[in-house]
């Protein structure tokens, strides 16, 4: 696999993320380095990078260079954003970096906004959306149309910049809060008008909004450790913003979900989002775990136009590739599950979306074998829950993990994930688990012996007749053990016969 290191010299935080990838196929994050370099420190007042900030950034780049040499990482894509773009003395950082042998690209505002849109095209199924990336020095606002960049640019509304400019007290005075809000409304008047005229989803990215969403999740005891794809409501953000604005920075550090190195600026960032959501008439914003760095990575990973044909498939394939299973067995289970679903769907009122979920579970049901055979259904469910399946809703990810969990044995129950599900999902889980378990047992010898599968539904009975070149005796024997679960799921007696 190829490897590339993406280095983002942000106005607040600098990061190196390292990806291993098969071009156009699958990828995974393999390492990360992070440092709060605060390049935007004092920039709003002086227009220059502070000497100590330059030293911090160059020290970080030295660490990155040493890491690359030690690990044999040959590809480094290094870029800087708002702070370096607007600083009068940017050369004081760029030239020493060049002498070190590191070329730092300075992204223009529109180019940075384009990277944000690329991240959204790889992380969400939306065809059209507003995209916002709030950093330390600036906020990029873009419009995505037909999964492409329509227009967008940067605005000087970063959390560090605004906190330094408007907040002179800790916590800020009401007049300071009002002045910041007025600045946001003035700077983003055109965007606010666009949000009202074109009411599309707003996808937000960057460390500020992820901290805000994480704090809300912790307060609500959200059952899924996943930020990407989370819908942060205006109501929840209002409540958190008020909490942040009435506490000192030292107290904000202790709020679960808030990074200590953001505690002094997080309230300013929260106000930007709160103002935009209120004035733009938004009830929620969607949180992206992918950002500018990932947008830059997709320019290496995918050919032009650098976006996947199917978001859901890309991330499902990533997970399957990371924990390889027997291809022949998985394909047999997928085929059998699809045939069972097709035969049962019309009679029992199941939908095409349910078939997609069942097929994904069939593809992933054995990933836990990479840990151990024993309890591999539990290991597999854990792996599903610990990986971002972009394009899949949190509800779907919960159902997928539960299907993997119950593909072998046990009575399917939502358990701790129940709050993520919708009415009727407990019955859907039961039905899809029954089908998946049947498909798994009809492939019990892991040799594809069941070639023919006929389903007859009559008088409260579902009759499965299976056959192959040789008598699939063990498959029939194992499948008959699923009769109790099947009857509970479908209210019909299950009979399995070989022929």
Coordinates of C-alpha atoms in Angstrom, one line a residue:
X1 CA 0.0 0.0 0.0
X2 CA 1.1 3.6 -0.6
X3 CA 1.4 6.1 2.3
X4 CA 1.1 9.8 2.5
X5 CA 1.4 12.3 5.3
X6 CA -0.9 15.3 5.3
X7 CA 0.3 18.2 7.4
X8 CA -2.1 21.0 8.2
X9 CA -0.6 24.1 9.8
X10 CA -3.9 25.6 11.1
X11 CA -4.3 28.9 13.0
X12 CA -4.9 27.0 16.2
X13 CA -3.6 23.5 15.9
X14 CA -1.1 21.8 13.6
X15 CA -1.6 18.1 12.7
X16 CA 0.1 15.4 10.7
X17 CA -2.2 12.5 9.6
X18 CA -0.7 9.5 7.9
X19 CA -2.8 7.4 5.5
X20 CA -2.1 4.0 4.0
X21 CA -4.1 3.4 0.8
X22 CA -4.7 1.4 -2.4
X23 CA -5.4 4.2 -4.9
X24 CA -9.1 4.4 -5.7
X25 CA -9.9 1.3 -3.6
X26 CA -9.6 1.6 0.2
X27 CA -7.6 3.5 2.8
X28 CA -7.1 3.8 6.5
X29 CA -5.6 6.2 9.0
X30 CA -2.5 4.8 10.5
X31 CA -1.0 7.6 12.6
X32 CA -1.5 11.1 13.8
X33 CA 0.5 13.9 15.5
X34 CA -1.1 17.0 17.0
X35 CA 0.3 20.2 18.5
X36 CA -1.5 23.4 19.5
X37 CA 0.9 25.8 17.8
X38 CA -1.5 28.8 17.9
X39 CA -0.2 30.5 14.7
X40 CA -3.1 32.9 15.0
X41 CA -1.9 34.2 18.4
X42 CA -2.0 38.0 18.4
X43 CA -2.5 38.1 14.6
X44 CA -5.8 40.0 14.7
X45 CA -4.1 42.9 16.5
X46 CA -0.7 42.9 14.9
X47 CA -1.2 41.4 11.4
X48 CA 1.9 39.3 12.0
X49 CA 2.9 35.9 13.2
X50 CA 4.2 36.1 16.7
X51 CA 7.9 34.9 17.0
X52 CA 7.0 32.3 19.6
X53 CA 4.2 30.9 17.3
X54 CA 6.7 30.6 14.4
X55 CA 9.1 28.7 16.8
X56 CA 6.3 26.3 17.8
X57 CA 5.3 25.7 14.1
X58 CA 8.9 25.1 13.0
X59 CA 9.5 22.8 16.0
X60 CA 6.4 20.8 14.9
X61 CA 7.7 20.6 11.3
X62 CA 11.0 19.4 12.6
X63 CA 9.2 16.6 14.5
X64 CA 7.3 15.7 11.4
X65 CA 10.4 15.6 9.3
X66 CA 12.2 13.4 11.8
X67 CA 9.1 11.1 12.0
X68 CA 9.0 10.8 8.2
X69 CA 12.7 9.8 8.1
X70 CA 12.3 7.3 10.8
X71 CA 9.3 5.6 9.3
X72 CA 10.3 5.9 5.6
X73 CA 7.4 8.2 4.8
X74 CA 8.3 9.7 1.5
X75 CA 5.1 11.6 0.6
X76 CA 4.4 14.7 2.6
X77 CA 1.7 17.2 1.6
X78 CA 2.1 20.3 3.8
X79 CA -0.2 23.3 3.7
X80 CA -1.0 26.3 5.8
X81 CA -4.3 28.1 6.1
X82 CA -5.7 31.4 7.4
X83 CA -2.9 32.6 9.8
X84 CA -0.1 32.2 7.3
X85 CA -2.3 33.4 4.4
X86 CA -3.0 36.7 6.2
X87 CA 0.2 37.4 8.0
X88 CA 2.5 40.1 6.7
X89 CA 5.6 38.2 7.9
X90 CA 4.6 34.7 6.5
X91 CA 8.1 34.4 5.0
X92 CA 9.5 34.1 8.5
X93 CA 7.9 30.7 8.7
X94 CA 7.9 29.6 5.0
X95 CA 11.6 30.3 4.3
X96 CA 13.1 28.4 7.3
X97 CA 10.7 25.5 6.4
X98 CA 12.1 25.6 2.8
X99 CA 15.6 25.5 4.1
X100 CA 14.7 22.4 6.0
X101 CA 13.6 20.8 2.7
X102 CA 9.9 21.2 3.4
X103 CA 7.6 23.0 0.9
X104 CA 4.6 24.5 2.6
X105 CA 1.7 25.4 0.3
X106 CA -0.4 28.4 1.5
X107 CA -4.0 27.7 0.6
X108 CA -6.1 30.6 -0.6
X109 CA -9.5 30.9 0.9
X110 CA -11.4 29.4 -2.0
X111 CA -9.0 26.5 -2.2
X112 CA -9.4 25.7 1.5
X113 CA -13.2 25.9 1.0
X114 CA -12.9 23.4 -1.9
X115 CA -11.0 20.9 0.3
X116 CA -13.9 21.1 2.8
X117 CA -16.4 20.3 0.1
X118 CA -14.3 17.3 -1.0
X119 CA -14.4 16.0 2.6
X120 CA -18.2 16.3 2.6
X121 CA -18.5 14.5 -0.8
X122 CA -16.6 11.6 0.8
X123 CA -18.5 11.6 4.1
X124 CA -22.1 12.3 3.3
X125 CA -24.8 11.2 0.8
X126 CA -26.1 14.8 0.4
X127 CA -26.3 16.0 -3.2
X128 CA -26.5 19.6 -2.2
X129 CA -25.4 21.2 1.1
X130 CA -23.9 24.2 2.8
X131 CA -20.4 23.5 4.2
X132 CA -18.7 25.3 7.0
X133 CA -15.2 24.9 8.5
X134 CA -14.5 27.1 11.5
X135 CA -10.8 27.2 12.4
X136 CA -8.7 29.4 14.6
X137 CA -8.2 32.2 12.1
X138 CA -11.1 32.0 9.6
X139 CA -14.4 30.3 8.7
X140 CA -14.9 28.8 5.3
X141 CA -18.4 28.9 4.0
X142 CA -19.2 27.0 0.8
X143 CA -22.2 25.8 -1.3
X144 CA -22.0 22.2 -2.6
X145 CA -24.2 21.5 -5.7
X146 CA -24.5 18.1 -7.3
X147 CA -21.6 16.9 -5.1
X148 CA -19.3 19.6 -6.4
X149 CA -18.0 22.9 -5.3
X150 CA -20.3 25.7 -6.4
X151 CA -18.8 28.7 -4.6
X152 CA -17.3 29.6 -1.3
X153 CA -14.7 31.6 0.5
X154 CA -13.0 32.4 3.8
X155 CA -14.2 34.9 6.3
X156 CA -12.1 36.3 9.2
X157 CA -14.2 34.7 11.9
X158 CA -11.9 32.1 13.4
X159 CA -12.3 31.2 17.1
X160 CA -8.9 32.5 18.1
X161 CA -9.2 35.7 16.1
X162 CA -12.6 36.5 17.5
X163 CA -11.8 35.6 21.1
X164 CA -8.7 37.9 21.1
X165 CA -10.6 40.7 19.4
X166 CA -13.8 40.8 21.4
X167 CA -13.4 39.0 24.7
X168 CA -11.4 41.2 27.1
X169 CA -13.0 39.6 30.3
X170 CA -13.2 36.0 31.5
X171 CA -16.0 35.2 31.3
X172 CA -17.0 37.7 28.6
X173 CA -19.3 40.6 29.4
X174 CA -22.7 40.7 27.7
X175 CA -21.6 43.8 25.6
X176 CA -18.6 41.8 24.3
X177 CA -20.9 38.9 23.4
X178 CA -23.3 41.3 21.6
X179 CA -20.4 42.9 19.7
X180 CA -19.1 39.5 18.5
X181 CA -22.6 38.5 17.4
X182 CA -23.0 41.7 15.5
X183 CA -19.7 41.1 13.7
X184 CA -20.8 37.6 12.7
X185 CA -24.1 38.8 11.4
X186 CA -22.5 41.6 9.4
X187 CA -19.7 39.4 7.9
X188 CA -22.1 36.5 7.1
X189 CA -25.1 38.5 5.9
X190 CA -24.9 37.1 2.4
X191 CA -24.5 33.5 3.7
X192 CA -27.4 34.0 6.1
X193 CA -29.6 35.2 3.3
X194 CA -28.5 32.2 1.2
X195 CA -29.4 29.8 4.1
X196 CA -32.9 31.2 4.2
X197 CA -33.4 31.2 0.4
X198 CA -31.8 27.8 -0.1
X199 CA -32.7 25.7 3.0
X200 CA -30.2 22.9 2.5
X201 CA -28.4 20.8 5.2
X202 CA -25.4 22.6 6.8
X203 CA -22.4 20.3 7.3
X204 CA -19.8 21.6 9.9
X205 CA -16.2 20.5 10.3
X206 CA -13.2 21.4 12.4
X207 CA -12.1 21.0 16.0
X208 CA -14.4 23.7 17.4
X209 CA -17.6 22.1 16.3
X210 CA -16.4 18.6 17.1
X211 CA -15.7 19.8 20.7
X212 CA -19.1 21.4 20.9
X213 CA -20.9 18.2 19.6
X214 CA -18.8 16.0 21.9
X215 CA -19.8 18.1 24.9
X216 CA -23.4 17.8 24.0
X217 CA -23.1 14.0 23.5
X218 CA -21.4 13.6 26.9
X219 CA -24.2 15.7 28.6
X220 CA -26.9 13.6 26.9
X221 CA -25.0 10.3 27.6
X222 CA -25.2 9.5 23.9
X223 CA -24.6 5.8 23.4
X224 CA -22.5 5.9 20.3
X225 CA -18.8 7.1 20.4
X226 CA -19.2 8.7 17.0
X227 CA -19.2 12.4 16.0
X228 CA -19.3 12.0 12.2
X229 CA -22.9 12.1 11.1
X230 CA -24.2 13.5 14.4
X231 CA -27.0 16.1 14.1
X232 CA -26.3 18.9 16.6
X233 CA -29.6 20.7 17.4
X234 CA -29.9 24.4 17.8
X235 CA -31.6 23.8 21.1
X236 CA -28.6 21.8 22.4
X237 CA -26.1 24.3 21.1
X238 CA -28.0 27.2 22.8
X239 CA -27.9 25.4 26.1
X240 CA -24.1 24.6 25.8
X241 CA -23.3 28.1 24.6
X242 CA -24.9 29.7 27.6
X243 CA -22.9 27.3 29.8
X244 CA -19.7 28.3 28.1
X245 CA -20.3 32.0 28.2
X246 CA -21.0 32.1 32.0
X247 CA -17.8 30.2 33.0
X248 CA -14.2 31.1 33.1
X249 CA -11.7 29.4 30.8
X250 CA -10.3 27.4 33.7
X251 CA -13.9 26.1 34.4
X252 CA -14.5 25.3 30.7
X253 CA -11.5 22.9 30.8
X254 CA -13.4 20.7 33.1
X255 CA -16.5 20.4 30.9
X256 CA -16.5 16.8 29.5
X257 CA -15.9 16.9 25.8
X258 CA -14.0 20.2 25.7
X259 CA -10.3 20.0 25.0
X260 CA -8.3 22.0 27.6
X261 CA -6.3 23.8 24.9
X262 CA -9.5 25.1 23.3
X263 CA -11.1 26.3 26.6
X264 CA -10.1 30.0 26.1
X265 CA -11.6 30.2 22.6
X266 CA -14.4 27.7 22.4
X267 CA -17.1 30.1 23.6
X268 CA -16.3 32.5 20.7
X269 CA -16.6 29.5 18.2
X270 CA -19.9 28.4 19.8
X271 CA -21.3 32.0 19.3
X272 CA -20.4 31.9 15.6
X273 CA -22.4 28.6 15.1
X274 CA -25.2 29.7 17.3
X275 CA -25.6 33.0 15.5
X276 CA -25.6 31.3 12.1
X277 CA -28.1 28.7 13.1
X278 CA -30.5 31.2 14.7
X279 CA -30.4 33.8 11.9
X280 CA -30.3 31.2 9.2
X281 CA -33.4 29.4 10.5
X282 CA -31.5 26.1 11.0
X283 CA -32.8 23.5 13.5
X284 CA -29.6 21.4 13.3
X285 CA -26.2 21.1 11.8
X286 CA -24.5 17.9 10.7
X287 CA -21.1 17.2 12.2
X288 CA -18.3 16.0 9.8
X289 CA -15.4 14.0 11.2
X290 CA -13.7 14.6 7.9
X291 CA -12.2 18.0 7.2
X292 CA -9.7 19.9 5.1
X293 CA -6.9 17.4 5.8
X294 CA -9.2 14.6 4.5
X295 CA -10.1 16.7 1.5
X296 CA -6.4 17.1 0.7
X297 CA -5.9 13.3 1.1
X298 CA -8.7 12.5 -1.3
X299 CA -6.8 14.4 -4.0
X300 CA -4.1 11.7 -3.6
X301 CA -6.5 8.7 -3.1
X302 CA -9.1 9.3 -5.8
X303 CA -8.8 10.3 -9.5
X304 CA -10.5 13.5 -10.6
X305 CA -13.0 14.7 -9.6
X306 CA -11.7 13.2 -6.3
X307 CA -15.0 12.0 -4.9
X308 CA -16.3 8.5 -4.5
X309 CA -19.0 7.0 -6.7
X310 CA -20.8 5.8 -3.6
X311 CA -19.9 7.1 -0.1
X312 CA -21.5 4.2 1.7
X313 CA -19.7 1.6 -0.3
X314 CA -16.3 3.3 0.1
X315 CA -16.4 3.2 3.9
X316 CA -18.0 -0.3 4.1
X317 CA -15.2 -1.6 1.8
X318 CA -12.6 0.2 4.0
X319 CA -13.8 -1.7 7.1
X320 CA -14.1 -5.1 5.3
X321 CA -10.6 -4.6 3.8
X322 CA -9.1 -3.9 7.2
X323 CA -10.4 -7.1 8.7
X324 CA -10.3 -9.6 5.8
X325 CA -12.6 -12.6 5.8
X326 CA -13.1 -15.6 3.6
X327 CA -14.4 -14.1 0.3
X328 CA -16.1 -17.3 -0.9
X329 CA -17.9 -17.8 2.5
X330 CA -19.0 -14.1 2.6
X331 CA -20.3 -14.2 -0.9
X332 CA -22.3 -17.4 -0.2
X333 CA -23.9 -15.8 2.9
X334 CA -24.7 -12.6 1.0
X335 CA -26.3 -14.6 -1.8
X336 CA -28.4 -16.8 0.5
X337 CA -29.5 -13.8 2.6
X338 CA -30.5 -11.9 -0.5
X339 CA -32.6 -14.8 -1.8
X340 CA -34.3 -15.3 1.5
X341 CA -35.0 -11.6 1.8
X342 CA -36.5 -11.4 -1.7
X343 CA -38.8 -14.4 -1.0
X344 CA -40.0 -13.0 2.4
X345 CA -40.0 -9.3 1.8
X346 CA -43.3 -8.9 -0.1
X347 CA -45.3 -11.2 2.2
X348 CA -44.0 -9.6 5.4
X349 CA -43.7 -6.0 4.3
X350 CA -40.0 -5.4 4.3
X351 CA -38.4 -2.5 2.3
X352 CA -35.5 -2.2 -0.1
X353 CA -33.5 -0.2 2.5
X354 CA -33.8 -3.2 4.8
X355 CA -32.1 -5.4 2.1
X356 CA -29.2 -2.9 1.9
X357 CA -28.7 -3.2 5.7
X358 CA -28.9 -7.0 5.6
X359 CA -26.3 -7.2 2.8
X360 CA -23.9 -4.9 4.7
X361 CA -24.3 -7.1 7.8
X362 CA -23.6 -10.2 5.7
X363 CA -20.4 -8.6 4.4
X364 CA -19.2 -7.8 7.9
X365 CA -20.6 -10.6 10.0
X366 CA -17.2 -12.5 10.4
X367 CA -14.8 -9.5 10.9
X368 CA -14.5 -10.5 14.6
X369 CA -12.6 -13.6 13.6
X370 CA -9.4 -11.5 13.3
X371 CA -9.6 -11.3 17.1
X372 CA -10.6 -14.8 18.0
X373 CA -13.1 -17.5 17.0
X374 CA -14.7 -17.5 20.4
X375 CA -17.2 -14.6 20.8
X376 CA -16.3 -13.4 17.3
X377 CA -19.8 -12.1 17.0
X378 CA -19.2 -9.8 19.9
X379 CA -15.8 -8.8 18.7
X380 CA -17.3 -8.0 15.3
X381 CA -20.0 -5.8 16.8
X382 CA -17.4 -3.8 18.7
X383 CA -15.3 -3.3 15.5
X384 CA -18.3 -2.0 13.6
X385 CA -19.1 0.5 16.4
X386 CA -15.5 1.7 16.6
X387 CA -15.1 2.6 12.9
X388 CA -16.7 5.5 11.1
X389 CA -19.0 4.3 8.4
X390 CA -19.5 7.6 6.7
X391 CA -22.8 7.8 4.7
X392 CA -24.5 5.4 7.1
X393 CA -26.7 7.1 9.7
X394 CA -26.1 6.4 13.4
X395 CA -29.3 4.4 13.5
X396 CA -28.0 2.2 10.6
X397 CA -24.6 1.8 12.3
X398 CA -26.4 0.7 15.5
X399 CA -28.5 -1.9 13.6
X400 CA -25.5 -3.1 11.6
X401 CA -23.5 -3.7 14.8
X402 CA -26.5 -5.5 16.4
X403 CA -26.9 -7.8 13.3
X404 CA -23.2 -8.7 13.5
X405 CA -23.6 -9.3 17.2
X406 CA -26.5 -11.7 16.8
X407 CA -25.6 -13.5 13.6
X408 CA -24.7 -16.6 15.5
X409 CA -26.8 -17.0 18.7
X410 CA -28.8 -15.2 21.3
X411 CA -32.0 -13.3 21.2
X412 CA -31.5 -10.0 19.3
X413 CA -32.1 -7.0 21.6
X414 CA -31.2 -3.3 21.1
X415 CA -29.7 -3.0 24.6
X416 CA -27.7 0.2 25.2
X417 CA -28.2 1.3 21.5
X418 CA -32.0 1.5 21.9
X419 CA -32.1 5.3 22.0
X420 CA -30.6 5.4 18.5
X421 CA -33.4 3.3 16.9
X422 CA -36.8 4.3 15.6
X423 CA -40.2 2.8 16.2
X424 CA -40.4 -0.6 14.6
X425 CA -36.7 -1.2 14.6
X426 CA -36.8 -3.8 17.3
X427 CA -39.0 -6.0 15.0
X428 CA -36.8 -5.2 12.0
X429 CA -33.7 -6.3 14.0
X430 CA -35.4 -9.5 14.9
X431 CA -36.4 -10.3 11.3
X432 CA -33.0 -9.4 9.7
X433 CA -31.1 -11.3 12.3
X434 CA -33.3 -14.4 11.7
X435 CA -32.5 -14.1 7.9
X436 CA -28.8 -13.6 8.5
X437 CA -28.5 -16.4 10.9
X438 CA -30.4 -18.7 8.5
X439 CA -28.0 -17.7 5.7
X440 CA -25.0 -18.3 7.9
X441 CA -26.2 -21.8 8.9
X442 CA -27.1 -22.7 5.3
X443 CA -23.4 -22.1 4.7
X444 CA -22.3 -24.0 7.8
X445 CA -19.7 -26.1 6.0
X446 CA -18.3 -22.9 4.5
X447 CA -18.1 -24.7 1.1
X448 CA -21.0 -23.3 -0.8
X449 CA -22.9 -26.6 -1.0
X450 CA -26.4 -25.1 -1.1
X451 CA -26.9 -24.3 -4.7
X452 CA -30.7 -24.3 -4.9
X453 CA -33.0 -22.6 -2.4
X454 CA -36.8 -22.6 -2.8
X455 CA -39.1 -20.8 -0.4
X456 CA -42.8 -21.6 0.0
X457 CA -45.1 -19.5 2.3
X458 CA -48.5 -21.0 3.1
X459 CA -50.9 -21.4 6.1
X460 CA -48.6 -20.0 8.7
X461 CA -45.6 -21.9 7.5
X462 CA -42.4 -21.0 5.7
X463 CA -40.9 -24.0 3.9
X464 CA -37.2 -23.9 2.8
X465 CA -36.2 -26.6 0.4
X466 CA -32.4 -26.7 -0.2
X467 CA -30.2 -28.8 -2.4
X468 CA -26.8 -29.1 -4.1
X469 CA -24.6 -31.5 -5.9
X470 CA -24.2 -33.4 -2.6
X471 CA -26.7 -33.6 0.2
X472 CA -26.2 -30.5 2.4
X473 CA -27.1 -32.5 5.6
X474 CA -25.2 -30.4 8.1
X475 CA -26.6 -27.1 6.7
X476 CA -30.2 -28.4 7.0
X477 CA -29.5 -29.7 10.5
X478 CA -28.1 -26.4 11.6
X479 CA -30.7 -24.3 9.9
X480 CA -33.5 -26.2 11.7
X481 CA -32.2 -24.8 15.0
X482 CA -33.2 -21.3 13.8
X483 CA -36.9 -22.2 13.8
X484 CA -37.7 -20.6 17.2
X485 CA -36.1 -17.3 16.3
X486 CA -37.7 -17.3 12.9
X487 CA -41.2 -18.0 14.3
X488 CA -40.8 -15.1 16.8
X489 CA -39.6 -12.8 14.0
X490 CA -42.2 -13.7 11.4
X491 CA -45.0 -15.4 13.3
X492 CA -44.7 -18.4 11.0
X493 CA -43.4 -22.0 11.6
X494 CA -40.1 -22.7 9.8
X495 CA -39.5 -26.0 8.1
X496 CA -36.1 -26.8 6.4
X497 CA -35.8 -29.7 4.1
X498 CA -33.0 -31.1 2.0
X499 CA -33.7 -32.7 -1.4

